[in-house]
CSV table of C-alpha atoms in Angstrom, one decimal:
chain,number,residue,atom,x,y,z
A,1,UNK,CA,110.3,115.2,130.6
A,2,UNK,CA,111.3,114.3,134.1
A,3,UNK,CA,112.8,111.0,135.2
A,4,UNK,CA,109.5,110.2,137.1
A,5,UNK,CA,107.4,110.9,134.0
A,6,UNK,CA,109.6,108.6,131.9
A,7,UNK,CA,109.3,105.9,134.5
A,8,UNK,CA,105.5,106.2,134.6
A,9,UNK,CA,105.3,106.0,130.8
A,10,UNK,CA,107.6,102.9,130.7
A,11,UNK,CA,105.6,101.3,133.5
A,12,UNK,CA,102.3,102.0,131.7
A,13,UNK,CA,103.7,100.5,128.5
A,14,UNK,CA,104.7,97.4,130.3
A,15,UNK,CA,101.2,97.0,131.9
A,16,UNK,CA,99.6,97.5,128.4
A,17,UNK,CA,101.8,94.7,127.0
A,18,UNK,CA,100.9,92.4,129.9
A,19,UNK,CA,97.2,93.1,129.6
A,20,UNK,CA,97.3,92.3,125.8
A,21,UNK,CA,99.1,89.0,126.6
A,22,UNK,CA,96.5,88.1,129.2
A,23,UNK,CA,93.6,88.8,126.8
A,24,UNK,CA,95.0,87.3,123.7
A,25,UNK,CA,97.4,84.6,124.8
A,26,UNK,CA,97.6,82.9,121.4
A,27,UNK,CA,99.6,85.8,119.8
A,28,UNK,CA,103.2,85.0,119.4
A,29,UNK,CA,104.8,88.1,117.9
A,30,UNK,CA,107.2,90.0,120.1
A,31,UNK,CA,107.1,93.7,120.9
A,32,UNK,CA,110.2,94.2,118.9
A,33,UNK,CA,108.5,93.0,115.6
A,34,UNK,CA,105.0,94.2,116.2
A,35,UNK,CA,103.6,97.1,118.1
A,36,UNK,CA,100.6,97.0,120.5
A,37,UNK,CA,98.6,98.8,117.8
A,38,UNK,CA,99.4,96.3,115.1
A,39,UNK,CA,98.0,93.5,117.3
A,40,UNK,CA,94.5,95.0,117.1
A,41,UNK,CA,94.2,94.5,113.3
A,42,UNK,CA,92.7,91.3,112.0
A,43,UNK,CA,94.8,91.6,108.7
A,44,UNK,CA,98.2,92.9,107.9
A,45,UNK,CA,97.5,93.6,104.2
A,46,UNK,CA,94.6,93.9,101.8
A,47,UNK,CA,94.5,92.3,98.3
A,48,UNK,CA,91.4,93.2,96.2
A,49,UNK,CA,92.7,90.8,93.5
A,50,UNK,CA,91.6,91.5,89.9
A,51,UNK,CA,88.4,93.6,89.7
A,52,UNK,CA,86.3,95.0,86.9
A,53,UNK,CA,86.2,98.6,85.9
A,54,UNK,CA,83.4,100.4,87.7
A,55,UNK,CA,83.1,97.7,90.3
A,56,UNK,CA,82.2,98.7,93.9
A,57,UNK,CA,85.4,97.5,95.5
A,58,UNK,CA,85.2,97.8,99.3
A,59,UNK,CA,86.8,95.9,102.2
A,60,UNK,CA,86.2,96.2,105.9
A,61,UNK,CA,89.4,96.0,108.0
A,62,UNK,CA,88.5,94.8,111.4
A,63,UNK,CA,90.0,96.3,114.6
A,64,UNK,CA,89.6,94.9,118.1
A,65,UNK,CA,90.8,96.8,121.2
A,66,UNK,CA,92.6,94.1,123.2
A,67,UNK,CA,93.5,96.3,126.1
A,68,UNK,CA,91.9,97.6,129.3
A,69,UNK,CA,92.5,101.2,128.3
A,70,UNK,CA,90.3,102.9,125.6
A,71,UNK,CA,91.9,103.5,122.2
A,72,UNK,CA,91.5,106.6,120.1
A,73,UNK,CA,92.0,106.8,116.3
A,74,UNK,CA,93.3,110.3,115.5
A,75,UNK,CA,93.5,109.9,111.7
A,76,UNK,CA,93.0,107.5,108.9
A,77,UNK,CA,94.5,108.2,105.4
A,78,UNK,CA,95.8,106.5,102.3
A,79,UNK,CA,99.0,107.1,100.4
A,80,UNK,CA,97.3,107.1,97.0
A,81,UNK,CA,94.3,108.8,95.6
A,82,UNK,CA,93.2,105.5,94.1
A,83,UNK,CA,92.0,104.4,97.5
A,84,UNK,CA,90.1,105.9,100.5
A,85,UNK,CA,89.6,104.8,104.1
A,86,UNK,CA,87.1,105.7,106.7
A,87,UNK,CA,86.8,104.4,110.3
A,88,UNK,CA,83.4,103.3,111.6
A,89,UNK,CA,84.2,105.0,114.9
A,90,UNK,CA,87.1,106.9,116.4
A,91,UNK,CA,87.1,105.5,120.0
A,92,UNK,CA,87.2,101.9,121.0
A,93,UNK,CA,86.5,100.8,124.6
A,94,UNK,CA,88.1,97.6,126.0
A,95,UNK,CA,87.3,94.6,123.8
A,96,UNK,CA,85.2,96.7,121.5
A,97,UNK,CA,85.3,96.0,117.7
A,98,UNK,CA,85.3,98.5,114.9
A,99,UNK,CA,86.3,98.5,111.2
A,100,UNK,CA,87.9,100.7,108.6
A,101,UNK,CA,86.0,100.8,105.3
A,102,UNK,CA,88.6,100.7,102.5
A,103,UNK,CA,87.5,101.5,99.0
A,104,UNK,CA,89.2,101.5,95.6
A,105,UNK,CA,88.3,104.0,92.8
A,106,UNK,CA,87.8,101.8,89.9
A,107,UNK,CA,86.5,104.5,87.5
A,108,UNK,CA,89.4,107.0,87.6
A,109,UNK,CA,92.2,104.4,87.9
A,110,UNK,CA,93.1,101.3,86.0
A,111,UNK,CA,95.6,98.4,86.0
A,112,UNK,CA,97.8,97.6,89.1
A,113,UNK,CA,97.4,100.0,92.0
A,114,UNK,CA,99.4,99.9,95.2
A,115,UNK,CA,98.6,102.0,98.2
A,116,UNK,CA,98.8,102.0,102.0
A,117,UNK,CA,96.1,102.6,104.7
A,118,UNK,CA,97.8,104.6,107.5
A,119,UNK,CA,96.0,104.6,110.8
A,120,UNK,CA,97.2,107.0,113.5
A,121,UNK,CA,96.5,106.4,117.2
A,122,UNK,CA,97.0,109.2,119.8
A,123,UNK,CA,95.7,107.4,122.9
A,124,UNK,CA,96.6,105.6,125.0
A,125,UNK,CA,100.0,106.1,123.2
A,126,UNK,CA,101.0,107.5,119.9
A,127,UNK,CA,101.4,104.9,117.2
A,128,UNK,CA,101.0,104.6,113.4
A,129,UNK,CA,100.0,101.4,111.6
A,130,UNK,CA,100.5,100.9,107.9
A,131,UNK,CA,98.4,98.4,106.0
A,132,UNK,CA,99.6,97.7,102.4
A,133,UNK,CA,96.8,97.3,99.8
A,134,UNK,CA,96.9,96.3,96.2
A,135,UNK,CA,94.4,95.8,93.3
A,136,UNK,CA,94.4,95.2,89.6
A,137,UNK,CA,91.6,97.1,87.8
A,138,UNK,CA,91.0,95.5,84.5
A,139,UNK,CA,89.7,97.7,81.7
A,140,UNK,CA,88.2,95.1,79.4
A,141,UNK,CA,85.2,94.3,81.8
A,142,UNK,CA,82.9,97.0,83.0
A,143,UNK,CA,80.1,96.6,85.6
A,144,UNK,CA,77.1,99.0,85.7
A,145,UNK,CA,76.2,99.6,88.5
A,146,UNK,CA,79.2,98.5,90.4
A,147,UNK,CA,77.4,96.3,92.9
A,148,UNK,CA,74.1,94.6,93.6
A,149,UNK,CA,73.0,96.9,96.4
A,150,UNK,CA,69.5,96.1,97.6
A,151,UNK,CA,69.5,98.7,100.4
A,152,UNK,CA,66.7,98.2,103.0
A,153,UNK,CA,64.5,95.2,102.2
A,154,UNK,CA,61.4,94.1,104.1
A,155,UNK,CA,61.6,90.7,105.8
A,156,UNK,CA,59.9,88.0,103.7
A,157,UNK,CA,60.3,90.0,100.4
A,158,UNK,CA,62.0,88.7,97.3
A,159,UNK,CA,63.7,91.4,95.3
A,160,UNK,CA,66.0,91.6,92.3
A,161,UNK,CA,68.8,93.8,90.9
A,162,UNK,CA,70.2,93.8,87.4
A,163,UNK,CA,73.9,94.4,86.6
A,164,UNK,CA,75.1,95.1,83.1
A,165,UNK,CA,78.4,93.5,82.2
A,166,UNK,CA,80.2,94.9,79.1
A,167,UNK,CA,83.3,93.2,77.7
A,168,UNK,CA,85.6,94.5,75.0
A,169,UNK,CA,88.2,92.2,73.4
A,170,UNK,CA,87.5,88.7,72.0
A,171,UNK,CA,84.3,87.9,70.0
A,172,UNK,CA,83.9,84.6,71.8
A,173,UNK,CA,84.3,85.8,75.4
A,174,UNK,CA,81.8,84.0,77.6
A,175,UNK,CA,80.4,84.0,81.1
A,176,UNK,CA,80.2,80.3,81.9
A,177,UNK,CA,78.5,80.5,85.2
A,178,UNK,CA,77.6,82.6,88.2
A,179,UNK,CA,78.6,81.5,91.7
A,180,UNK,CA,76.8,83.2,94.7
A,181,UNK,CA,78.6,82.8,98.0
A,182,UNK,CA,75.6,83.4,100.2
A,183,UNK,CA,72.7,80.9,100.7
A,184,UNK,CA,70.1,83.7,100.5
A,185,UNK,CA,71.3,85.0,97.1
A,186,UNK,CA,70.8,83.5,93.7
A,187,UNK,CA,72.1,84.9,90.4
A,188,UNK,CA,72.0,84.1,86.6
A,189,UNK,CA,73.7,85.6,83.6
A,190,UNK,CA,71.9,86.2,80.2
A,191,UNK,CA,73.7,87.2,77.0
A,192,UNK,CA,72.3,90.3,75.5
A,193,UNK,CA,74.5,91.0,72.4
A,194,UNK,CA,77.8,89.9,70.8
A,195,UNK,CA,79.8,91.3,67.9
A,196,UNK,CA,82.8,93.4,66.7
A,197,UNK,CA,84.9,92.4,69.8
A,198,UNK,CA,82.1,93.4,72.2
A,199,UNK,CA,80.0,91.2,74.4
A,200,UNK,CA,77.2,92.3,76.7
A,201,UNK,CA,75.5,90.3,79.5
A,202,UNK,CA,72.9,91.1,82.1
A,203,UNK,CA,73.3,89.5,85.5
A,204,UNK,CA,70.1,89.1,87.5
A,205,UNK,CA,70.8,88.9,91.3
A,206,UNK,CA,67.9,87.9,93.5
A,207,UNK,CA,67.6,88.1,97.3
A,208,UNK,CA,65.5,85.2,98.6
A,209,UNK,CA,62.4,85.9,100.7
A,210,UNK,CA,63.7,83.7,103.5
A,211,UNK,CA,66.7,86.0,104.1
A,212,UNK,CA,66.9,86.6,107.9
A,213,UNK,CA,66.9,90.0,109.6
A,214,UNK,CA,70.3,91.6,109.5
A,215,UNK,CA,73.0,92.8,107.1
A,216,UNK,CA,74.1,90.7,104.1
A,217,UNK,CA,77.5,91.7,102.7
A,218,UNK,CA,79.0,89.1,100.3
A,219,UNK,CA,80.2,88.5,96.8
A,220,UNK,CA,79.1,86.8,93.6
A,221,UNK,CA,81.7,85.4,91.3
A,222,UNK,CA,81.2,85.6,87.5
A,223,UNK,CA,83.0,82.6,86.0
A,224,UNK,CA,84.4,83.4,82.6
A,225,UNK,CA,86.5,81.6,79.9
A,226,UNK,CA,89.3,84.1,80.3
A,227,UNK,CA,92.4,82.0,80.9
A,228,UNK,CA,94.3,84.8,82.7
A,229,UNK,CA,91.6,86.2,84.9
A,230,UNK,CA,88.6,83.8,84.8
A,231,UNK,CA,86.8,85.2,87.9
A,232,UNK,CA,85.1,88.6,88.1
A,233,UNK,CA,83.9,89.5,91.6
A,234,UNK,CA,80.6,91.4,92.2
A,235,UNK,CA,79.7,92.9,95.6
A,236,UNK,CA,76.2,92.1,97.0
A,237,UNK,CA,74.8,94.1,99.9
A,238,UNK,CA,71.4,94.2,101.6
A,239,UNK,CA,69.8,95.1,104.9
A,240,UNK,CA,66.8,93.0,105.8
A,241,UNK,CA,64.5,94.7,108.2
A,242,UNK,CA,61.5,93.3,110.1
A,243,UNK,CA,58.1,94.9,110.1
A,244,UNK,CA,58.7,95.7,113.8
A,245,UNK,CA,62.1,96.4,115.2
A,246,UNK,CA,63.2,96.5,118.9
A,247,UNK,CA,65.8,99.0,120.2
A,248,UNK,CA,67.9,97.8,122.0
A,249,UNK,CA,67.4,94.1,121.1
A,250,UNK,CA,69.6,93.3,124.2
A,251,UNK,CA,69.2,95.5,127.3
A,252,UNK,CA,72.4,95.7,129.3
A,253,UNK,CA,71.5,96.6,132.9
A,254,UNK,CA,75.0,96.4,134.3
A,255,UNK,CA,75.9,95.5,137.9
A,256,UNK,CA,73.4,95.9,140.7
A,257,UNK,CA,73.1,95.0,144.4
A,258,UNK,CA,70.0,93.1,145.7
A,259,UNK,CA,67.1,95.4,146.0
A,260,UNK,CA,68.5,98.0,143.5
A,261,UNK,CA,66.2,99.2,140.8
A,262,UNK,CA,67.3,100.1,137.2
A,263,UNK,CA,64.8,101.9,134.9
A,264,UNK,CA,65.3,101.8,131.1
A,265,UNK,CA,63.2,102.2,127.9
A,266,UNK,CA,62.7,99.7,125.1
A,267,UNK,CA,61.4,101.1,121.8
A,268,UNK,CA,59.3,99.1,119.4
A,269,UNK,CA,59.0,100.6,115.9
A,270,UNK,CA,56.8,99.4,113.1
A,271,UNK,CA,56.3,100.2,109.5
A,272,UNK,CA,52.7,100.9,110.3
A,273,UNK,CA,50.7,101.4,113.6
A,274,UNK,CA,50.2,98.3,115.7
A,275,UNK,CA,48.8,97.2,119.0
A,276,UNK,CA,50.6,95.3,121.8
A,277,UNK,CA,48.4,92.6,123.2
A,278,UNK,CA,50.7,91.3,126.0
A,279,UNK,CA,54.2,91.2,127.3
A,280,UNK,CA,55.6,88.1,129.0
A,281,UNK,CA,58.8,87.1,130.7
A,282,UNK,CA,60.5,83.8,130.2
A,283,UNK,CA,61.1,83.1,133.9
A,284,UNK,CA,59.1,83.4,137.1
A,285,UNK,CA,61.5,85.7,138.9
A,286,UNK,CA,59.1,88.7,138.7
A,287,UNK,CA,62.0,91.1,138.8
A,288,UNK,CA,60.8,93.3,136.0
A,289,UNK,CA,58.0,95.8,135.9
A,290,UNK,CA,56.8,97.1,132.5
A,291,UNK,CA,53.9,99.4,131.7
A,292,UNK,CA,52.1,98.1,128.6
A,293,UNK,CA,50.7,100.7,126.2
A,294,UNK,CA,47.1,100.3,125.1
A,295,UNK,CA,46.9,102.5,122.1
A,296,UNK,CA,47.7,101.6,118.4
A,297,UNK,CA,50.9,103.4,117.5
A,298,UNK,CA,53.7,103.1,115.0
A,299,UNK,CA,56.2,103.7,117.8
A,300,UNK,CA,55.8,102.2,121.3
A,301,UNK,CA,58.1,103.2,124.2
A,302,UNK,CA,58.1,100.5,126.9
A,303,UNK,CA,59.2,101.8,130.3
A,304,UNK,CA,61.0,98.8,131.9
A,305,UNK,CA,62.2,98.7,135.5
A,306,UNK,CA,64.4,95.9,136.9
A,307,UNK,CA,64.4,95.3,140.6
A,308,UNK,CA,67.4,93.1,141.5
A,309,UNK,CA,66.5,89.9,143.5
A,310,UNK,CA,68.4,88.7,146.5
A,311,UNK,CA,70.3,86.0,144.7
A,312,UNK,CA,73.8,87.1,143.6
A,313,UNK,CA,75.2,86.1,140.2
A,314,UNK,CA,74.5,86.6,136.5
A,315,UNK,CA,71.0,87.0,135.3
A,316,UNK,CA,69.3,86.9,131.9
A,317,UNK,CA,65.6,87.3,130.9
A,318,UNK,CA,63.8,87.0,127.6
A,319,UNK,CA,60.7,89.0,126.9
A,320,UNK,CA,58.0,88.0,124.4
A,321,UNK,CA,55.8,90.7,123.0
A,322,UNK,CA,52.6,89.6,121.3
A,323,UNK,CA,51.4,91.9,118.5
A,324,UNK,CA,47.7,92.0,117.4
A,325,UNK,CA,47.4,90.4,114.0
A,326,UNK,CA,51.0,89.3,113.8
A,327,UNK,CA,51.5,85.5,113.8
A,328,UNK,CA,55.0,85.7,115.3
A,329,UNK,CA,55.8,87.5,118.5
A,330,UNK,CA,58.6,90.1,118.9
A,331,UNK,CA,61.4,89.2,121.4
A,332,UNK,CA,64.1,91.1,123.3
A,333,UNK,CA,66.5,90.2,126.1
A,334,UNK,CA,67.9,91.8,129.2
A,335,UNK,CA,71.0,90.8,131.2
A,336,UNK,CA,73.2,91.9,134.0
A,337,UNK,CA,74.9,90.9,137.2
A,338,UNK,CA,73.9,91.0,140.9
A,339,UNK,CA,76.6,91.4,143.5
A,340,UNK,CA,76.4,91.2,147.2
A,341,UNK,CA,76.3,94.5,149.1
């Protein structure tokens, strides 16, 4: 490598460090103790704690690109077959967030397990980050299935999942209570059988009908009388979907000069065919043009055109779409910025 190349590489590294400091001024670690890649991770270690055999043990390790340059993940691996890790995406643009899904195999492995998640970056510079992880998989408590996974749930629907809890050990082992950690989830435990050192419970997990649209990912804690490990975690997941969804829910129109036009499409998708009665804007700017469909369809594509007004600055607009027979309208938003020519 030439002297000039080395100089450019060193200069680029310095600019990367300065950029990170400008974006995240609260960070105090020095480059000698923590690399630029380490700074993107929300956690430096993962501890699953004590988990039951068969439990769905998963953890999302958050990564945020703090830098102006895009970052590329070349590889993610683990140092032990007891764990696996998968990134949600391989490229992160500036300020973009992603995560690495880390899972423990609680069926093939038991007792204490230690591993590492190793993340390799190859752009903008080569760097490896090692995140230690640990778990203790107890063999006396078995969950079937390993999580209360509701999958896709219609908005306004109440639904329930049943988890079998099998214990082997003391005759008097007891689940004293069940503690949900999400306001839209309830749970209760019912004893099914007891004898010969084996105890069986069923845990009924209910997703409330008032759960909002979006993803629910939380835990329920089974509170037992076990003095050494009184808590047994149980993963709860659900994806609450509206009868009509909008894609994208937020339309990013970017930067435009006065008079510029920007066409885009907004898609409304329903579980069954529906009719759009009217589309309204929240302001009186009259900067948007939209062609309203007249037919009843399950999927409507709204051609939307924005014509930038003469006033420079940030802009934001909310649209209200009235659906025939639906008491609540569907909304979406558009935003962007107008700059002087």
